[in-house]
Amino acid sequence: MVDSLLAWLLLPLGVVLGWALAKRMPQPEQQSLSTEQLGGLLSHLAGDDPDQAIAALTQAVEIDQSTAELHLTLGNLFRKRGEMDRAMRVHETLLARPALNPQLQNQVRFELAQDYLKAGLMDRAEQMFQDLAAQGLFVTAALEQLVAVYEQGRDWKQAMQAARQLEAAKGESKRAVIAQYYCEMADEARRAKNNAEALKLVRKALDTDKDCVRGSLLLGTLSEAEGDFDLAAKSYRRAFDQDARYLPEMLIPLQRVSEKLGAMDDFVTFLADAKQVSTSSLPLVVEAKMMRQEGIDSMSHLSTSLETRPTRAVLVEFLDVLEKRPEVIAAGLDKPAASLRQALLKLIETSSRYQCSNCGFNPRQLFWHCPSCKQWGQIAPVDDGLGPKA
Ligand SMILES: [Zn+2]
């Protein structure tokens, strides 16, 4: 703690000392920051009085390249430390200098725009990044920041436009992200009960990125709501073909629409295929539940499943079957089995069911935009295996 506090305090001091050394003891007439002012600046930083240090810094009569760089470095340091008022004050003071050369002026504008973004002054950040990009300055970085501004404001149309500009500037595809924006818009239309608009948007998502799992799942949900069970079944299956990890998102919906279509034979075939492709235990659980519905004893199936794919979901189903068996009831073991099943259900409920492949974040619900690393489409369901995680 003391070490980190010391580092906190010494960093700005180091910046100023580094700056002074880089000047290699200039002659007094060449200095834009007088020896006296530099001394004042150092003592304020050493005394952990950054506001006085800023005042000393801004008293420099003349701004040359190195004094301006000192402003920039200190301002950025304040931003990194989350001291946004101070960061903005340093950068704004520097920008107000009439004699600042254009190159430095642009650099300060870029830094100030980042201050605004971090301080949550989104309108100002947006305007400044837009101006910079329009003038061909810091284009890639400004567009990346603009995308972040629009994503934060859930302004998907603007985010899409900025992503397309970024695509052109960087020469790198942004299709997957643009498809996610279409899905966001489709989801908003669905919540507003405008299914026709939502369907149009989700089709655009899939046209933009044919591998968009979210688009397929959403097309399934929307088609199902419209009573188009055939398209719904195709869409749910497409989601699995696109990425087998999303099986837990599509399996029960596919079962539901297969029942409505009277196509349970196809569903049984799908379960058999899914077991080959996916490591999830969910097809085994669904098979066991279907056996029970048909009055078939699923105990042997579940015992084998517990050996091949031991997961909490299989164990819950196993206990549910076990506690209803006459010999278990006769032995008075049905209640302990039920207690164990309830405890497992609680554990499943409170466990993380998803993981971000980019940052490792473990949410309990599916986010298409990772709240931790802000990447799109990286969070997927994970197996609830009983053994230690691989
Ligand atoms: Zn993440």
Tab-separated table of C-alpha atoms and ligand atoms in Angstrom:
chain	number	residue	atom	x	y	z
A	1	MET	CA	0.000	0.000	0.000
A	2	VAL	CA	2.761	2.422	1.024
A	3	ASP	CA	4.751	1.386	-2.048
A	4	SER	CA	1.849	2.073	-4.386
A	5	LEU	CA	1.136	5.408	-2.721
A	6	LEU	CA	4.764	6.347	-3.113
A	7	ALA	CA	4.715	5.358	-6.780
A	8	TRP	CA	1.512	7.409	-7.199
A	9	LEU	CA	3.256	10.430	-5.809
A	10	LEU	CA	6.617	9.943	-7.474
A	11	LEU	CA	5.362	9.347	-11.001
A	12	PRO	CA	4.571	12.984	-11.844
A	13	LEU	CA	7.765	14.006	-10.116
A	14	GLY	CA	9.689	11.579	-12.330
A	15	VAL	CA	7.994	13.027	-15.394
A	16	VAL	CA	9.140	16.537	-14.540
A	17	LEU	CA	12.654	15.460	-13.612
A	18	GLY	CA	12.897	13.511	-16.859
A	19	TRP	CA	11.772	16.590	-18.730
A	20	ALA	CA	14.359	18.772	-16.962
A	21	LEU	CA	17.160	16.297	-17.737
A	22	ALA	CA	16.061	16.022	-21.355
A	23	LYS	CA	16.475	19.802	-21.599
A	24	ARG	CA	20.153	19.196	-20.643
A	25	MET	CA	20.468	22.221	-18.441
A	26	PRO	CA	19.619	24.881	-21.032
A	27	GLN	CA	20.751	28.449	-20.787
A	28	PRO	CA	18.268	30.700	-18.931
A	29	GLU	CA	17.418	32.712	-22.060
A	30	GLN	CA	16.321	29.488	-23.872
A	31	GLN	CA	13.955	28.385	-21.130
A	32	SER	CA	10.246	28.665	-21.567
A	33	LEU	CA	9.758	27.485	-17.996
A	34	SER	CA	12.122	29.397	-15.720
A	35	THR	CA	14.345	27.606	-13.219
A	36	GLU	CA	12.299	29.222	-10.495
A	37	GLN	CA	9.010	27.998	-12.000
A	38	LEU	CA	10.429	24.511	-12.531
A	39	GLY	CA	11.574	24.485	-8.887
A	40	GLY	CA	8.071	25.494	-7.802
A	41	LEU	CA	6.520	22.798	-9.966
A	42	LEU	CA	8.808	20.119	-8.515
A	43	SER	CA	8.190	21.155	-4.922
A	44	HIS	CA	4.404	21.142	-5.427
A	45	LEU	CA	4.551	17.647	-6.916
A	46	ALA	CA	6.879	16.461	-4.139
A	47	GLY	CA	4.407	17.916	-1.628
A	48	ASP	CA	1.589	16.064	-3.394
A	49	ASP	CA	-0.157	19.299	-4.304
A	50	PRO	CA	-1.025	18.743	-7.966
A	51	ASP	CA	-3.276	21.809	-8.252
A	52	GLN	CA	-0.415	24.132	-7.309
A	53	ALA	CA	1.824	22.166	-9.688
A	54	ILE	CA	-0.644	22.802	-12.514
A	55	ALA	CA	-0.724	26.507	-11.634
A	56	ALA	CA	3.100	26.630	-11.707
A	57	LEU	CA	3.152	24.838	-15.043
A	58	THR	CA	0.659	27.157	-16.670
A	59	GLN	CA	2.656	30.197	-15.582
A	60	ALA	CA	5.275	29.421	-18.200
A	61	VAL	CA	5.352	32.500	-20.397
A	62	GLU	CA	6.307	30.772	-23.587
A	63	ILE	CA	5.309	27.348	-24.816
A	64	ASP	CA	7.949	25.497	-26.792
A	65	GLN	CA	7.922	21.872	-27.924
A	66	SER	CA	9.321	20.393	-24.711
A	67	THR	CA	7.184	22.489	-22.331
A	68	ALA	CA	4.125	21.477	-24.317
A	69	GLU	CA	5.173	17.835	-24.092
A	70	LEU	CA	5.483	18.230	-20.342
A	71	HIS	CA	1.901	19.558	-20.258
A	72	LEU	CA	0.742	16.630	-22.379
A	73	THR	CA	2.523	14.018	-20.288
A	74	LEU	CA	1.235	15.413	-17.009
A	75	GLY	CA	-2.290	15.741	-18.388
A	76	ASN	CA	-2.232	12.132	-19.600
A	77	LEU	CA	-0.896	11.011	-16.258
A	78	PHE	CA	-3.788	12.681	-14.467
A	79	ARG	CA	-6.183	10.961	-16.879
A	80	LYS	CA	-4.619	7.565	-16.191
A	81	ARG	CA	-5.041	8.201	-12.469
A	82	GLY	CA	-8.696	9.071	-13.043
A	83	GLU	CA	-8.177	12.701	-11.984
A	84	MET	CA	-10.258	13.981	-14.864
A	85	ASP	CA	-10.725	17.604	-13.742
A	86	ARG	CA	-6.977	18.032	-13.536
A	87	ALA	CA	-6.331	16.237	-16.838
A	88	MET	CA	-8.847	18.481	-18.623
A	89	ARG	CA	-7.515	21.629	-16.947
A	90	VAL	CA	-3.943	20.910	-18.106
A	91	HIS	CA	-4.997	20.046	-21.662
A	92	GLU	CA	-7.518	22.894	-21.992
A	93	THR	CA	-4.971	25.430	-20.725
A	94	LEU	CA	-2.458	24.186	-23.244
A	95	LEU	CA	-4.984	24.294	-26.086
A	96	ALA	CA	-5.839	27.908	-25.217
A	97	ARG	CA	-2.246	28.988	-25.858
A	98	PRO	CA	-2.308	31.126	-29.004
A	99	ALA	CA	1.272	30.351	-30.021
A	100	LEU	CA	0.858	26.562	-30.017
A	101	ASN	CA	2.008	25.015	-33.292
A	102	PRO	CA	-0.718	23.195	-35.283
A	103	GLN	CA	0.784	19.730	-34.827
A	104	LEU	CA	0.802	20.086	-31.038
A	105	GLN	CA	-2.631	21.656	-31.110
A	106	ASN	CA	-4.003	18.540	-32.839
A	107	GLN	CA	-2.276	16.253	-30.370
A	108	VAL	CA	-3.820	18.199	-27.472
A	109	ARG	CA	-7.281	17.989	-29.089
A	110	PHE	CA	-6.892	14.209	-29.328
A	111	GLU	CA	-5.849	13.955	-25.677
A	112	LEU	CA	-8.655	16.252	-24.559
A	113	ALA	CA	-11.211	14.176	-26.477
A	114	GLN	CA	-10.018	11.120	-24.546
A	115	ASP	CA	-10.360	13.085	-21.287
A	116	TYR	CA	-13.972	13.940	-22.200
A	117	LEU	CA	-14.718	10.291	-23.021
A	118	LYS	CA	-13.301	9.055	-19.734
A	119	ALA	CA	-15.089	11.830	-17.822
A	120	GLY	CA	-18.393	10.772	-19.432
A	121	LEU	CA	-18.774	14.071	-21.368
A	122	MET	CA	-19.938	12.123	-24.398
A	123	ASP	CA	-21.215	15.007	-26.558
A	124	ARG	CA	-17.908	16.845	-26.311
A	125	ALA	CA	-15.898	13.660	-26.892
A	126	GLU	CA	-18.027	12.764	-29.927
A	127	GLN	CA	-17.681	16.223	-31.474
A	128	MET	CA	-13.940	16.331	-31.019
A	129	PHE	CA	-13.298	12.791	-32.356
A	130	GLN	CA	-15.600	13.523	-35.321
A	131	ASP	CA	-13.700	16.729	-36.133
A	132	LEU	CA	-10.339	14.975	-35.899
A	133	ALA	CA	-11.435	12.081	-38.139
A	134	ALA	CA	-13.032	14.484	-40.640
A	135	GLN	CA	-9.755	16.398	-40.829
A	136	GLY	CA	-7.799	13.186	-41.402
A	137	LEU	CA	-6.111	13.409	-37.992
A	138	PHE	CA	-5.584	10.323	-35.797
A	139	VAL	CA	-8.201	8.736	-38.056
A	140	THR	CA	-8.035	5.125	-36.865
A	141	ALA	CA	-7.773	5.971	-33.164
A	142	ALA	CA	-10.490	8.656	-33.419
A	143	LEU	CA	-12.861	6.260	-35.220
A	144	GLU	CA	-12.196	3.512	-32.672
A	145	GLN	CA	-13.055	5.930	-29.888
A	146	LEU	CA	-16.154	7.118	-31.773
A	147	VAL	CA	-17.337	3.507	-32.054
A	148	ALA	CA	-16.924	3.214	-28.263
A	149	VAL	CA	-18.874	6.476	-27.743
A	150	TYR	CA	-21.777	5.272	-29.917
A	151	GLU	CA	-21.802	1.787	-28.402
A	152	GLN	CA	-21.978	3.295	-24.935
A	153	GLY	CA	-24.867	5.518	-26.043
A	154	ARG	CA	-26.536	2.538	-27.801
A	155	ASP	CA	-26.627	4.591	-30.992
A	156	TRP	CA	-26.293	1.600	-33.319
A	157	LYS	CA	-26.745	3.474	-36.617
A	158	GLN	CA	-23.909	5.862	-35.818
A	159	ALA	CA	-21.786	2.998	-34.465
A	160	MET	CA	-22.347	1.174	-37.751
A	161	GLN	CA	-21.294	4.192	-39.779
A	162	ALA	CA	-18.141	4.688	-37.714
A	163	ALA	CA	-17.340	0.941	-37.924
A	164	ARG	CA	-17.667	1.070	-41.724
A	165	GLN	CA	-15.332	4.082	-41.869
A	166	LEU	CA	-12.932	2.210	-39.598
A	167	GLU	CA	-13.170	-0.826	-41.874
A	168	ALA	CA	-12.067	1.347	-44.798
A	169	ALA	CA	-9.336	3.113	-42.802
A	170	LYS	CA	-7.822	-0.055	-41.340
A	171	GLY	CA	-8.567	-2.427	-44.213
A	172	GLU	CA	-9.931	-4.938	-41.730
A	173	SER	CA	-13.411	-6.484	-41.705
A	174	LYS	CA	-15.921	-5.261	-39.141
A	175	ARG	CA	-18.749	-7.481	-40.480
A	176	ALA	CA	-19.171	-9.450	-37.263
A	177	VAL	CA	-19.521	-6.289	-35.169
A	178	ILE	CA	-21.873	-4.601	-37.676
A	179	ALA	CA	-24.080	-7.738	-37.610
A	180	GLN	CA	-24.223	-7.412	-33.812
A	181	TYR	CA	-25.445	-3.803	-34.209
A	182	TYR	CA	-28.235	-5.050	-36.512
A	183	CYS	CA	-29.118	-7.659	-33.871
A	184	GLU	CA	-29.225	-4.959	-31.187
A	185	MET	CA	-31.626	-2.943	-33.362
A	186	ALA	CA	-33.686	-6.082	-34.091
A	187	ASP	CA	-33.894	-6.817	-30.376
A	188	GLU	CA	-35.081	-3.273	-29.688
A	189	ALA	CA	-37.765	-3.615	-32.409
A	190	ARG	CA	-38.842	-6.977	-30.922
A	191	ARG	CA	-39.163	-5.448	-27.464
A	192	ALA	CA	-41.269	-2.676	-29.013
A	193	LYS	CA	-43.515	-5.460	-30.437
A	194	ASN	CA	-42.536	-4.585	-34.003
A	195	ASN	CA	-41.726	-8.091	-35.259
A	196	ALA	CA	-41.816	-7.146	-38.943
A	197	GLU	CA	-39.076	-4.554	-38.434
A	198	ALA	CA	-37.130	-6.940	-36.183
A	199	LEU	CA	-37.244	-9.654	-38.868
A	200	LYS	CA	-35.980	-7.198	-41.493
A	201	LEU	CA	-33.082	-6.173	-39.271
A	202	VAL	CA	-32.109	-9.694	-38.263
A	203	ARG	CA	-31.988	-10.703	-41.923
A	204	LYS	CA	-29.618	-7.797	-42.514
A	205	ALA	CA	-27.467	-9.114	-39.647
A	206	LEU	CA	-27.244	-12.537	-41.304
A	207	ASP	CA	-26.616	-10.989	-44.746
A	208	THR	CA	-23.771	-8.973	-43.228
A	209	ASP	CA	-22.261	-11.909	-41.345
A	210	LYS	CA	-23.453	-15.380	-42.324
A	211	ASP	CA	-21.770	-16.800	-39.203
A	212	CYS	CA	-23.749	-14.614	-36.789
A	213	VAL	CA	-25.081	-17.104	-34.200
A	214	ARG	CA	-27.031	-14.394	-32.446
A	215	GLY	CA	-28.798	-13.560	-35.730
A	216	SER	CA	-29.845	-17.214	-36.205
A	217	LEU	CA	-31.129	-17.536	-32.632
A	218	LEU	CA	-33.037	-14.285	-32.970
A	219	LEU	CA	-34.488	-15.309	-36.357
A	220	GLY	CA	-35.617	-18.547	-34.652
A	221	THR	CA	-37.339	-16.656	-31.816
A	222	LEU	CA	-39.014	-14.172	-34.173
A	223	SER	CA	-40.180	-16.839	-36.659
A	224	GLU	CA	-41.546	-18.919	-33.781
A	225	ALA	CA	-43.478	-15.909	-32.491
A	226	GLU	CA	-44.891	-15.402	-36.002
A	227	GLY	CA	-45.956	-19.077	-36.164
A	228	ASP	CA	-43.413	-19.935	-38.880
A	229	PHE	CA	-42.168	-23.070	-37.081
A	230	ASP	CA	-40.396	-24.445	-40.127
A	231	LEU	CA	-38.157	-21.378	-40.434
A	232	ALA	CA	-37.757	-21.312	-36.639
A	233	ALA	CA	-36.482	-24.940	-36.632
A	234	LYS	CA	-34.093	-24.199	-39.506
A	235	SER	CA	-32.786	-21.086	-37.722
A	236	TYR	CA	-32.194	-22.848	-34.397
A	237	ARG	CA	-30.341	-25.642	-36.196
A	238	ARG	CA	-28.320	-23.091	-38.129
A	239	ALA	CA	-27.174	-21.540	-34.822
A	240	PHE	CA	-25.847	-24.955	-33.748
A	241	ASP	CA	-24.124	-25.483	-37.108
A	242	GLN	CA	-22.504	-22.056	-36.814
A	243	ASP	CA	-21.132	-22.714	-33.328
A	244	ALA	CA	-21.873	-25.929	-31.417
A	245	ARG	CA	-21.076	-24.228	-28.077
A	246	TYR	CA	-24.465	-22.485	-28.286
A	247	LEU	CA	-26.376	-25.800	-28.083
A	248	PRO	CA	-27.905	-24.888	-24.665
A	249	GLU	CA	-29.420	-21.772	-26.289
A	250	MET	CA	-31.160	-23.610	-29.125
A	251	LEU	CA	-31.926	-27.160	-27.961
A	252	ILE	CA	-35.116	-26.597	-25.952
A	253	PRO	CA	-36.517	-24.072	-28.499
A	254	LEU	CA	-35.824	-26.629	-31.270
A	255	GLN	CA	-37.621	-29.332	-29.266
A	256	ARG	CA	-40.577	-26.973	-28.788
A	257	VAL	CA	-40.957	-26.116	-32.482
A	258	SER	CA	-40.320	-29.761	-33.515
A	259	GLU	CA	-43.298	-30.765	-31.360
A	260	LYS	CA	-45.443	-28.121	-33.035
A	261	LEU	CA	-44.312	-29.310	-36.468
A	262	GLY	CA	-44.926	-32.965	-35.531
A	263	ALA	CA	-41.287	-33.586	-36.431
A	264	MET	CA	-40.022	-35.323	-33.295
A	265	ASP	CA	-38.268	-38.015	-35.346
A	266	ASP	CA	-36.083	-35.287	-36.837
A	267	PHE	CA	-35.454	-33.944	-33.359
A	268	VAL	CA	-34.366	-37.386	-32.083
A	269	THR	CA	-31.961	-37.641	-35.034
A	270	PHE	CA	-30.675	-34.170	-34.203
A	271	LEU	CA	-30.020	-35.228	-30.579
A	272	ALA	CA	-28.006	-38.216	-31.783
A	273	ASP	CA	-25.943	-35.995	-34.113
A	274	ALA	CA	-25.506	-33.292	-31.460
A	275	LYS	CA	-23.992	-35.833	-29.038
A	276	GLN	CA	-21.258	-36.510	-31.589
A	277	VAL	CA	-20.441	-32.851	-32.197
A	278	SER	CA	-20.999	-31.220	-28.802
A	279	THR	CA	-19.407	-32.027	-25.457
A	280	SER	CA	-22.532	-30.768	-23.646
A	281	SER	CA	-24.523	-33.227	-21.542
A	282	LEU	CA	-27.762	-31.491	-22.460
A	283	PRO	CA	-28.745	-33.917	-25.284
A	284	LEU	CA	-28.401	-36.810	-22.791
A	285	VAL	CA	-30.641	-35.022	-20.279
A	286	VAL	CA	-33.249	-34.229	-22.943
A	287	GLU	CA	-33.190	-37.872	-24.116
A	288	ALA	CA	-33.745	-39.035	-20.511
A	289	LYS	CA	-36.672	-36.635	-20.037
A	290	MET	CA	-38.253	-37.825	-23.293
A	291	MET	CA	-37.891	-41.462	-22.147
A	292	ARG	CA	-39.665	-40.609	-18.890
A	293	GLN	CA	-42.493	-38.899	-20.775
A	294	GLU	CA	-42.938	-42.043	-22.818
A	295	GLY	CA	-42.914	-44.214	-19.673
A	296	ILE	CA	-39.521	-45.771	-20.427
A	297	ASP	CA	-37.122	-46.403	-17.514
A	298	SER	CA	-34.238	-43.941	-18.045
A	299	MET	CA	-32.099	-45.090	-15.087
A	300	SER	CA	-29.661	-47.146	-17.119
A	301	HIS	CA	-29.334	-44.341	-19.715
A	302	LEU	CA	-28.624	-41.833	-16.954
A	303	SER	CA	-26.111	-44.131	-15.201
A	304	THR	CA	-24.159	-44.440	-18.445
A	305	SER	CA	-24.450	-40.667	-18.997
A	306	LEU	CA	-23.032	-40.022	-15.533
A	307	GLU	CA	-20.027	-42.125	-16.456
A	308	THR	CA	-19.433	-40.588	-19.874
A	309	ARG	CA	-20.470	-36.946	-19.244
A	310	PRO	CA	-20.731	-36.312	-15.508
A	311	THR	CA	-22.418	-32.935	-15.087
A	312	ARG	CA	-24.736	-31.369	-12.523
A	313	ALA	CA	-27.594	-31.413	-15.046
A	314	VAL	CA	-27.271	-35.203	-15.529
A	315	LEU	CA	-26.985	-35.750	-11.766
A	316	VAL	CA	-30.146	-33.689	-11.104
A	317	GLU	CA	-32.100	-35.770	-13.601
A	318	PHE	CA	-30.592	-38.992	-12.173
A	319	LEU	CA	-31.646	-38.053	-8.606
A	320	ASP	CA	-35.115	-37.059	-9.802
A	321	VAL	CA	-35.605	-40.515	-11.289
A	322	LEU	CA	-33.940	-42.251	-8.337
A	323	GLU	CA	-36.053	-40.623	-5.616
A	324	LYS	CA	-39.267	-41.844	-7.278
A	325	ARG	CA	-38.231	-45.519	-7.430
A	326	PRO	CA	-40.293	-47.749	-5.043
A	327	GLU	CA	-37.214	-49.446	-3.550
A	328	VAL	CA	-35.671	-46.046	-2.729
A	329	ILE	CA	-38.908	-44.831	-1.120
A	330	ALA	CA	-39.189	-48.121	0.835
A	331	ALA	CA	-35.644	-47.649	2.130
A	332	GLY	CA	-36.517	-44.075	3.198
A	333	LEU	CA	-33.853	-42.635	0.885
A	334	ASP	CA	-36.182	-40.583	-1.302
A	335	LYS	CA	-36.045	-37.506	0.936
A	336	PRO	CA	-32.236	-37.359	1.188
A	337	ALA	CA	-32.063	-37.791	-2.616
A	338	ALA	CA	-34.557	-34.924	-3.035
A	339	SER	CA	-32.528	-32.709	-0.679
A	340	LEU	CA	-29.378	-33.404	-2.663
A	341	ARG	CA	-31.201	-32.611	-5.918
A	342	GLN	CA	-32.520	-29.319	-4.499
A	343	ALA	CA	-29.020	-28.368	-3.353
A	344	LEU	CA	-27.652	-29.120	-6.809
A	345	LEU	CA	-30.379	-27.052	-8.455
A	346	LYS	CA	-29.472	-24.140	-6.182
A	347	LEU	CA	-25.838	-24.560	-7.138
A	348	ILE	CA	-26.709	-24.561	-10.858
A	349	GLU	CA	-28.831	-21.447	-10.380
A	350	THR	CA	-26.039	-19.521	-8.680
A	351	SER	CA	-23.182	-20.742	-10.886
A	352	SER	CA	-21.708	-18.958	-13.885
A	353	ARG	CA	-23.036	-20.580	-17.004
A	354	TYR	CA	-21.077	-18.568	-19.533
A	355	GLN	CA	-17.528	-17.485	-20.201
A	356	CYS	CA	-15.880	-14.816	-22.326
A	357	SER	CA	-13.208	-16.430	-24.487
A	358	ASN	CA	-11.405	-13.087	-24.705
A	359	CYS	CA	-11.112	-12.009	-21.057
A	360	GLY	CA	-12.391	-14.993	-19.027
A	361	PHE	CA	-15.342	-13.067	-17.532
A	362	ASN	CA	-17.907	-15.540	-16.106
A	363	PRO	CA	-21.463	-14.156	-16.173
A	364	ARG	CA	-24.608	-16.063	-15.200
A	365	GLN	CA	-26.436	-14.780	-18.261
A	366	LEU	CA	-25.540	-14.491	-21.921
A	367	PHE	CA	-24.206	-11.089	-22.964
A	368	TRP	CA	-23.395	-10.557	-26.631
A	369	HIS	CA	-21.295	-7.503	-25.701
A	370	CYS	CA	-18.896	-8.462	-22.919
A	371	PRO	CA	-19.426	-6.048	-19.996
A	372	SER	CA	-15.817	-6.597	-18.982
A	373	CYS	CA	-13.658	-6.416	-22.145
A	374	LYS	CA	-16.310	-4.822	-24.444
A	375	GLN	CA	-15.718	-7.411	-27.179
A	376	TRP	CA	-18.686	-8.697	-29.198
A	377	GLY	CA	-19.777	-12.341	-29.529
A	378	GLN	CA	-17.072	-13.755	-27.273
A	379	ILE	CA	-19.288	-15.035	-24.458
A	380	ALA	CA	-20.532	-18.592	-24.895
A	381	PRO	CA	-22.141	-21.264	-22.667
A	382	VAL	CA	-19.773	-23.509	-20.718
A	383	ASP	CA	-20.268	-27.110	-19.610
A	384	ASP	CA	-21.312	-27.622	-16.010
A	385	GLY	CA	-18.922	-30.575	-15.555
A	386	LEU	CA	-18.616	-32.095	-12.075
A	387	GLY	CA	-14.845	-32.439	-12.314
A	388	PRO	CA	-12.254	-29.659	-12.118
A	389	LYS	CA	-12.344	-27.240	-15.036
A	390	ALA	CA	-9.890	-27.964	-17.818
B	1	ZN	ZN	-14.685	-10.317	-22.181
